XYZ file of C-alpha atoms in Angstrom:
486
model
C 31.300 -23.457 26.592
C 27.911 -21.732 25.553
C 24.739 -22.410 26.927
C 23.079 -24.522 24.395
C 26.164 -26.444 23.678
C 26.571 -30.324 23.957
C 29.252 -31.756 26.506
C 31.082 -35.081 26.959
C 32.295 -36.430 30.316
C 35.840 -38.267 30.778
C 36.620 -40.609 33.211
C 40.483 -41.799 33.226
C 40.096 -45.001 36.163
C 36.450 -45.393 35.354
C 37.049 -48.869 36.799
C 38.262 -47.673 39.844
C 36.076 -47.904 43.437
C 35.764 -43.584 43.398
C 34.465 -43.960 39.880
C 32.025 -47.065 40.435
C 31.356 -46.103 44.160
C 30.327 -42.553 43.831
C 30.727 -41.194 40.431
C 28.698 -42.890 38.237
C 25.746 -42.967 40.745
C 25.955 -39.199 41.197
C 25.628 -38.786 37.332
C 22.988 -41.303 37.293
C 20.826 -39.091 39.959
C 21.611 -36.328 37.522
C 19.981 -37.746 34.898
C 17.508 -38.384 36.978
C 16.760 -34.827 38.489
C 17.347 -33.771 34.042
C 20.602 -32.051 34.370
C 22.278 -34.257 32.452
C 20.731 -33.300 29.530
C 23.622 -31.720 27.644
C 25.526 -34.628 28.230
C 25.696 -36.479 25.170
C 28.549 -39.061 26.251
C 30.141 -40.316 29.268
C 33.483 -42.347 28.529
C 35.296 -44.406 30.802
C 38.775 -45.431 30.411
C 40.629 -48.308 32.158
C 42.984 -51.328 31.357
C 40.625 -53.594 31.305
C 38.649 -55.543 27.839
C 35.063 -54.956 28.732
C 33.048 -53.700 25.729
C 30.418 -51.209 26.471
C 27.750 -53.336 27.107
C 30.005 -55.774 30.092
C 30.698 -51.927 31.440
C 26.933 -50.841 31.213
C 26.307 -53.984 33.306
C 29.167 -53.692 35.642
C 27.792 -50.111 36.255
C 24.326 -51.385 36.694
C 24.969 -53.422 39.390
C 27.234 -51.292 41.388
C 23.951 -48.689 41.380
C 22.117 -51.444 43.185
C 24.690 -51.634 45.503
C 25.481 -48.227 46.638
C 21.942 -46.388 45.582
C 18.758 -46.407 47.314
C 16.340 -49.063 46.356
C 13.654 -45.608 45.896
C 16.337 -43.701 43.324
C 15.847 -46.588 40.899
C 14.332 -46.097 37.697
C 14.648 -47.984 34.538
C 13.284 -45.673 32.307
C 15.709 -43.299 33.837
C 18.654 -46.144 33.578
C 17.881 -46.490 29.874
C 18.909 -42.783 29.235
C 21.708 -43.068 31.594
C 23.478 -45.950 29.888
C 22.766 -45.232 26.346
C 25.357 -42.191 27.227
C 28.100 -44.789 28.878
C 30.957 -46.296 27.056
C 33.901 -48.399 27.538
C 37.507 -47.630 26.571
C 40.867 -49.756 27.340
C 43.303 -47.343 27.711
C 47.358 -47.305 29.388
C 47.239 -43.797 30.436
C 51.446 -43.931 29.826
C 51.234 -45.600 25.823
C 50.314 -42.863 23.614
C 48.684 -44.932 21.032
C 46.154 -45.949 23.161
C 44.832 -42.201 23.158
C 43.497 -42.445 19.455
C 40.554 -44.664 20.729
C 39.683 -41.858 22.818
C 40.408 -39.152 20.044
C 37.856 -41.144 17.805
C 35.572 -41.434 20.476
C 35.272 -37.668 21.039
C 35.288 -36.543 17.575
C 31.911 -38.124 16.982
C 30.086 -35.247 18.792
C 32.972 -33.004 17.450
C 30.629 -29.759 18.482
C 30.650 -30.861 22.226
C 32.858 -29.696 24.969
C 34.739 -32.126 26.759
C 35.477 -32.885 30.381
C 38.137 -34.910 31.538
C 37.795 -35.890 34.839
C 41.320 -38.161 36.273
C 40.258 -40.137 39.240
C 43.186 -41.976 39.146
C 46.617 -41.394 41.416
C 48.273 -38.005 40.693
C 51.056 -38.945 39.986
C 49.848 -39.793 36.530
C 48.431 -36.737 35.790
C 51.586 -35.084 34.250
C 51.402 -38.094 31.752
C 47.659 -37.930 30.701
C 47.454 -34.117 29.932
C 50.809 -34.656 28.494
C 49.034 -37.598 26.006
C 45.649 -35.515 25.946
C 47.712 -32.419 24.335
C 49.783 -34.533 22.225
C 47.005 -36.379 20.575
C 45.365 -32.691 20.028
C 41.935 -33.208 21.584
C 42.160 -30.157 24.331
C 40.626 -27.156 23.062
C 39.983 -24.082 24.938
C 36.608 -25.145 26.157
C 38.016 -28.268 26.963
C 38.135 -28.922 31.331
C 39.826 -31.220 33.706
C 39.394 -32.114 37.271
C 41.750 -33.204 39.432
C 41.130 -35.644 42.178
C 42.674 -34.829 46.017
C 45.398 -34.987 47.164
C 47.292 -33.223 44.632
C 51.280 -34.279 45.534
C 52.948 -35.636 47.777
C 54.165 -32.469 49.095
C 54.635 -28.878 47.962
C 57.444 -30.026 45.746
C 55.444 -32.407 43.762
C 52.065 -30.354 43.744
C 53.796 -27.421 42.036
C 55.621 -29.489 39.746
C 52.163 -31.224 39.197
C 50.181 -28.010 38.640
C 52.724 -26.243 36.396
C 52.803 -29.120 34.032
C 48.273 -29.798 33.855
C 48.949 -25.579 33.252
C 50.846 -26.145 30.076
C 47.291 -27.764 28.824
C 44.471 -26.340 30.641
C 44.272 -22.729 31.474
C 43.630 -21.971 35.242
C 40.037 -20.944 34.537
C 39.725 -24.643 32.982
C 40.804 -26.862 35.969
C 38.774 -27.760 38.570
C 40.847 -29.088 42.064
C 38.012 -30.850 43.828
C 37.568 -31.658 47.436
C 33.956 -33.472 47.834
C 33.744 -31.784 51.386
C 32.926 -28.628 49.963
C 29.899 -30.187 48.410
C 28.190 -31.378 51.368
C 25.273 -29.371 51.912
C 26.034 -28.300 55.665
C 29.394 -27.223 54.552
C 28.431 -24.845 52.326
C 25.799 -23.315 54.599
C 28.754 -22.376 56.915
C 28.764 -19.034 54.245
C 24.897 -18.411 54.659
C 25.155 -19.212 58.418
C 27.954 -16.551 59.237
C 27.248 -13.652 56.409
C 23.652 -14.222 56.361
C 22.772 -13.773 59.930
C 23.134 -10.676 61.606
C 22.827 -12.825 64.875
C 26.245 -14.364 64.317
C 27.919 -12.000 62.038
C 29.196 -9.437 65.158
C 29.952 -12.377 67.517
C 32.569 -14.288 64.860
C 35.524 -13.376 66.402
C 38.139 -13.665 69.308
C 36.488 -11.598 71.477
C 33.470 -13.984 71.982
C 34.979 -16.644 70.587
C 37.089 -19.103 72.698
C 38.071 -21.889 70.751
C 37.118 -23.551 67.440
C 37.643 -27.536 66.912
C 37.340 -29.617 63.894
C 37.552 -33.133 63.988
C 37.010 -35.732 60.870
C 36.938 -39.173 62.536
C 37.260 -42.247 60.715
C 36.043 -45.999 62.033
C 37.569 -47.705 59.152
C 41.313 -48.938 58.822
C 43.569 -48.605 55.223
C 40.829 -50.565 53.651
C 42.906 -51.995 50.934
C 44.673 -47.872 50.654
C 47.940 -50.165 52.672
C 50.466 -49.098 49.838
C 49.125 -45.539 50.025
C 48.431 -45.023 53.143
C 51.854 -46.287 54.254
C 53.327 -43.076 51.780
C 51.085 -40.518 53.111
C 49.609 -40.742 56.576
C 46.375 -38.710 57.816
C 48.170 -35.185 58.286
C 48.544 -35.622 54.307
C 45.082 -37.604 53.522
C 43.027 -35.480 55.236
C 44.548 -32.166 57.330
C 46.253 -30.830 53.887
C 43.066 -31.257 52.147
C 39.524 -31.568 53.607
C 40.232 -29.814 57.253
C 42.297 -27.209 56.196
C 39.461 -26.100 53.434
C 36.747 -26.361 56.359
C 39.084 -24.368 58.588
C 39.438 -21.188 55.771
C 35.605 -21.217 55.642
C 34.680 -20.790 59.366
C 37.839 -18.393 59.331
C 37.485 -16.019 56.157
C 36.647 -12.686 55.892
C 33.238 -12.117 54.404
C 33.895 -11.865 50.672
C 32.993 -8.497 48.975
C 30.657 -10.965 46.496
C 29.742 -14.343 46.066
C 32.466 -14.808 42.925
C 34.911 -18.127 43.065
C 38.375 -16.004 42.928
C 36.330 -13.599 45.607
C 35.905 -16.149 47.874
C 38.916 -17.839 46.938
C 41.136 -14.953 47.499
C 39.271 -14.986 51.321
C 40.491 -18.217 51.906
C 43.789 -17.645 50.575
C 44.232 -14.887 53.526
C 43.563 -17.383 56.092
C 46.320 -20.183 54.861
C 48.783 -16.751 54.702
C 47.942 -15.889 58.418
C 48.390 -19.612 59.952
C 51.169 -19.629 62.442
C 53.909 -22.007 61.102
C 54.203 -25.185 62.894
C 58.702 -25.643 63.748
C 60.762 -27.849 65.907
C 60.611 -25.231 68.794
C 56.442 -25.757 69.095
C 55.889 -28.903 67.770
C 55.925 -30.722 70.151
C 53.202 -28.153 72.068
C 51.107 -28.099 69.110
C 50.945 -31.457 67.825
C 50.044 -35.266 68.436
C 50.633 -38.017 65.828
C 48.854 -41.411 66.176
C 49.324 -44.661 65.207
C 46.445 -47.717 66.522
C 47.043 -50.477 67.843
C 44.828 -53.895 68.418
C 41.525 -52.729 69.196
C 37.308 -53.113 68.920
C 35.678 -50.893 67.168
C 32.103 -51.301 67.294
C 32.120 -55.098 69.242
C 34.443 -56.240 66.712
C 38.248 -57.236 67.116
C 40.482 -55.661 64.584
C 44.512 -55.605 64.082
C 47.161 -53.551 64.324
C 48.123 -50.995 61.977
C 51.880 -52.672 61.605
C 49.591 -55.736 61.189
C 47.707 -55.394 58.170
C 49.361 -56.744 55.015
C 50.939 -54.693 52.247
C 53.163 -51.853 54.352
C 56.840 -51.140 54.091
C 58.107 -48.681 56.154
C 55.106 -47.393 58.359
C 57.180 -47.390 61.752
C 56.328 -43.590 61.012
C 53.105 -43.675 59.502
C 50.453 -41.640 61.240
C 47.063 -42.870 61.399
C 46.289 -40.040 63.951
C 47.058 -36.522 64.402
C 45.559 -33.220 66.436
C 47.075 -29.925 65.917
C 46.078 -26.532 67.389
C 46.592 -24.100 64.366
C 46.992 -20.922 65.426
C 45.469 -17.930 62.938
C 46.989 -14.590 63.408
C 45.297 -11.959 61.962
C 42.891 -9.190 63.436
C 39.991 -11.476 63.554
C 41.487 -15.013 65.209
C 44.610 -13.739 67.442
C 44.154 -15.399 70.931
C 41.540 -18.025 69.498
C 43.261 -21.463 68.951
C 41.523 -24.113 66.099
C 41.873 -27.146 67.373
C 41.921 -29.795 64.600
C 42.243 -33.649 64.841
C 41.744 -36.653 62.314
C 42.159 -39.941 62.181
C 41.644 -43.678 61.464
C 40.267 -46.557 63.620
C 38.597 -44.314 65.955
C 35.480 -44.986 68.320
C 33.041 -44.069 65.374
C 32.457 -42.020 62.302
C 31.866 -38.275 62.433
C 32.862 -35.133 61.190
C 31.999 -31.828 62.882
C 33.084 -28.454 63.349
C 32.517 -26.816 66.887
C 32.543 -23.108 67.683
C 32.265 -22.689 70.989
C 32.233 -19.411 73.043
C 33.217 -17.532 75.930
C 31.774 -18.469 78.820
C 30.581 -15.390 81.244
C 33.254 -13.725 83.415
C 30.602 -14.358 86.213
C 27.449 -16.157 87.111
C 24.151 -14.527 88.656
C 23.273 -18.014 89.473
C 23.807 -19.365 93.047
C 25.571 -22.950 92.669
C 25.929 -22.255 89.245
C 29.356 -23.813 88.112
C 29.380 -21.660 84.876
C 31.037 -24.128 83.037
C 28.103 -24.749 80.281
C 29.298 -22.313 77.147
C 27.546 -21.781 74.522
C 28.614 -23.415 71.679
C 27.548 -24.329 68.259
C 28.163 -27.722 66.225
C 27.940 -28.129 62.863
C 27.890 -31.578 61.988
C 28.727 -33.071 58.420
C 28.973 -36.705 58.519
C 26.770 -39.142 58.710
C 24.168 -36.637 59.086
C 24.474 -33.070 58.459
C 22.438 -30.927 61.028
C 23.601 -27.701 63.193
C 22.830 -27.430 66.955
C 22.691 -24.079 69.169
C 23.660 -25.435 72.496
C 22.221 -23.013 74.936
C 21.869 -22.647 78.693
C 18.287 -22.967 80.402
C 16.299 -23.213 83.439
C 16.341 -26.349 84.886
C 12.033 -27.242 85.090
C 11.074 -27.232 88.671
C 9.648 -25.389 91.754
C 12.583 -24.782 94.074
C 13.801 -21.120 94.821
C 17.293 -21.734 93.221
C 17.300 -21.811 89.626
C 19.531 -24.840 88.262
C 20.493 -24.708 84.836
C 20.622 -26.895 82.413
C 22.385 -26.999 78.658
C 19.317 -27.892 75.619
C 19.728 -28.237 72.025
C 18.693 -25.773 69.226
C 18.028 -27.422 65.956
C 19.216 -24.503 63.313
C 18.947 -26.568 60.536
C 16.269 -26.835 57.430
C 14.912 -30.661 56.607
C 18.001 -31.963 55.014
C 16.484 -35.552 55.947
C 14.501 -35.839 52.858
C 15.892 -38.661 51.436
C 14.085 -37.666 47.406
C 15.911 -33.845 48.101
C 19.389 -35.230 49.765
C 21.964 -34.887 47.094
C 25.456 -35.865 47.597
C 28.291 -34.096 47.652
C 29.646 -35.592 44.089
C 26.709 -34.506 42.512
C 26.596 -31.144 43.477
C 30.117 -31.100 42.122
C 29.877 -32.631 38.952
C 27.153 -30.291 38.241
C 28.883 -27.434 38.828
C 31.986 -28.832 36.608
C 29.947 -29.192 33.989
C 28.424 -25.380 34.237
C 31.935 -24.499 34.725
C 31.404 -23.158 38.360
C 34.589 -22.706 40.125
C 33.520 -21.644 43.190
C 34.082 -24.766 45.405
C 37.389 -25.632 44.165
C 40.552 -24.794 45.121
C 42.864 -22.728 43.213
C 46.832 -23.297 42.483
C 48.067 -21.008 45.152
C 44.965 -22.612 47.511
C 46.337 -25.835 47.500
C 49.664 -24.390 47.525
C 49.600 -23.018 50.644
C 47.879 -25.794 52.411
C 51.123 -27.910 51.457
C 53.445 -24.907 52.230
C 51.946 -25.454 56.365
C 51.721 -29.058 56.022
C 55.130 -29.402 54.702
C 56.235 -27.489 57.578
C 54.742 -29.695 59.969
C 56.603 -32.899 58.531
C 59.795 -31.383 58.831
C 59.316 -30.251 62.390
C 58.563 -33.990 63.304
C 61.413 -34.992 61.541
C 63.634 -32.470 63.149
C 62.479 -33.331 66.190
C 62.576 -37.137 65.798
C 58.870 -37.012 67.021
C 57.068 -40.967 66.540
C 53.708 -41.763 66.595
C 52.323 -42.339 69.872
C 50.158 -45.299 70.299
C 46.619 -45.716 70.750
C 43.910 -48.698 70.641
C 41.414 -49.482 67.905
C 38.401 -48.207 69.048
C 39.403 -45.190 71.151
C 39.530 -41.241 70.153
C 42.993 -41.460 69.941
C 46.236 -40.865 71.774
C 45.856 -39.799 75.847
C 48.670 -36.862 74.598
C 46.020 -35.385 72.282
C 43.463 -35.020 74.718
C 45.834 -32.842 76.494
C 46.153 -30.805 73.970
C 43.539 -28.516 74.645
C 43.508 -29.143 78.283
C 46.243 -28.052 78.649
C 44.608 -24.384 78.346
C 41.467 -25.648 80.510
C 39.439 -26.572 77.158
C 38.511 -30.168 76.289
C 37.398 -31.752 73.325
C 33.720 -31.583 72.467
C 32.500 -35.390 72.135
């Protein structure tokens, strides 16, 4: 795609609630912040008859919903959905791709983006339909929604046929966690800062724990979620990609197959996961009746549209063991997981305490440690040790906070994750997306990890809605006198 040339946006399931819920508002702040500019369509395709003024409203009303009341703008609307149209399509009936075709070819000097935020399991069919109909050109893009597969089977099978369409420069493999803002200042954080740099590594490193916790059930994902379980939702995908980031080597430059080849390394070095240590290394989940936050919810068995979820985790912890030069000796604990006491995401790095103290009555149990926090804000915290305020002779110590972080709090500068994303799909920016043999190898360990369970007949232990999971997972690091940081 050249500079100066015209593009047109895609959306197979434009219907759908990851399309109406955080698509289309991130293109509308777009427009809004002009970088949508080049953008001289926007089609959405779904099953439905809406024309493309019933879709303009339907779209119009979600952005009330789920924006701001102060990101409104009319003006700025009027732009916005003069782009937007509506298009019934069957992604399986090839017919039903001429529509499109027509569509298209009235900017026929544009470059097209077709994003499929639908199940992958279609995707095989659509680029199948999109080559057939011949409206993929070699400026032509396509982004593929998470998880990709059921398992490593299915993902190569998937990426080997979108490859017969799109070359791999062309497809985009997107995981909105590497768009959050906090994320991505993990790279400036460790190979910016010479204060860090020499310290990121086993020697004053003692453990590192990542844990994406969820307060909502299946929320309608029953059918699923029953298939696929949290070490498949969210360990394969958004916590392994946060784990090759705080673990990488510092990349000779800031290039996407530079940094992607980094985080390639890391996936290579992770211990595998077999019957003999599984049971040492891992804790699957499944709630129970529970509260979460004063309210009364039901069991996971309980909730309506499941077949066959006796097995279904809703909760797992691993620790993942790297074993190269850098991480031998420093376990990453990781846990995830649905129903849980609230909603966070964070990433912990926490370091060797002292082999001493010079401090009388000074337990020296108060590391150091540093949290990076993603979700629902996105801040990071230097927790440091410091004199307790006071005039007696003994100095007692006390652990404070460090704020490290800019203002991210400005509600007209925040910009989500989706629209970072979309932005740099559309400039053709690579660099936070993962690659074939990326998301290859995250299945590879995953995969791993399912048959180990299997082999060893291991069931999901229970815990209540409302609760941080299992008891057996806080073991897990206690086990080697750590505990999870909460």
């Amino acid at each position: 795609m050249t500079s100066n040339q015209s593009s047109q946006l895609v959306i197979f399931g434009g219907t759908g609630d990851l399309a109406l819920r955080k698509l289309q508002p991130a293109l509308y702040k777009l427009q809004r912040e002009g970088l949508l500019d080049d953008v001289c369509a926007i089609i959405a395709l779904g099953r439905g008859d809406s024309s493309d003024e019933e879709y303009r409203q339907l779209i119009k009303e979600k952005m009330r919903e789920f924006l701001p009341a102060h990101f409104w703008d009319e003006q700025h609307w009027q732009a916005f959905s003069a782009k937007l149209h509506f298009i019934s399509l069957d992604v399986n009936t090839l017919k039903d791709y001429h529509c499109l075709a027509d569509a298209i070819h009235r900017h026929p000097n544009s470059a097209v983006t077709f994003y499929l935020a639908t199940s992958s399991t279609l995707y095989t069919s659509i680029c199948r339909n999109l080559h057939s109909i011949g409206i993929v050109n070699t400026d032509s893009r396509v982004v593929l929604e998470k998880p990709l597969g059921h398992d490593l089977a299915s993902c190569t099978e998937i990426n080997h046929e979108v490859l017969q369409v799109f070359p791999e420069g062309n497809i985009f493999r997107i995981d909105h966690y590497l768009g959050k803002e906090t994320v991505q200042n993990l790279l400036v954080l460790r190979f910016g800062n010479a204060l860090f740099g020499p310290l990121w590594n086993s020697q004053y490193i003692d453990n590192i724990q990542i844990t994406v916790a969820e307060d909502i059930g299946v929320e309608g994902r029953g059918d699923f979620y029953a298939k696929t379980g949290a070490l498949r939702d969210m360990v394969q995908n958004h916590i392994l990609q946060l784990l090759c980031l705080v673990a990488m080597e510092p990349p000779a430059n800031l290039r996407a197959d530079t940094i992607r080849d980094e985080k390639v390394k890391v996936l290579q070095a992770l211990r595998p996961i077999t019957a003999d240590n599984v049971k040492a290394k891992t804790v699957r989940g499944q709630y129970t009746a529970g509260a979460v936050n004063a309210a009364p919810v039901a069991a996971f068995l309980d909730e309506t549209g499941f077949e066959d979820s006796e097995y279904t985790e809703t909760f797992v912890a691993l620790q993942a063991d790297v074993h190269n030069w850098r991480w031998e000796g420093t376990p990453f604990y990781l846990r995830t997981g649905k129903r849980l006491a609230r909603r966070y995401s964070e990433i912990i790095v926490e370091l060797k305490k002292h082999p001493f103290s010079l401090f009388e009555g000074d337990p020296n149990d108060l590391p150091n440690k540093l949290v990076i926090r993603l979700q629902p804000e996105e801040n990071i915290t230097l927790y440091k040790v410091n004199k307790k305020p006071g005039l007696g002779r003994q100095l007692k110590l006390e652990q404070v906070e460090l704020n490290l972080d800019a203002d991210l709090h400005d509600e007209l500068q925040a910009h989500e994750a989706y629209e970072r994303l979309l932005l740099d799909v559309l400039e053709g920016d690579q660099t936070l997306f993962m690659r074939r043999d990326e998301v290859e190898a995250c299945w590879a360990w995953v995969d791993s990890i399912i048959d180990a369970w299997q082999n060893a007949g291991i069931k999901p232990k229970s815990y209540a809605a409302g609760t941080m999971g299992p008891n057996a997972s806080l073991a897990l690091p206690e086990k080697h006198g750590r505990s999870w940081h909460e």
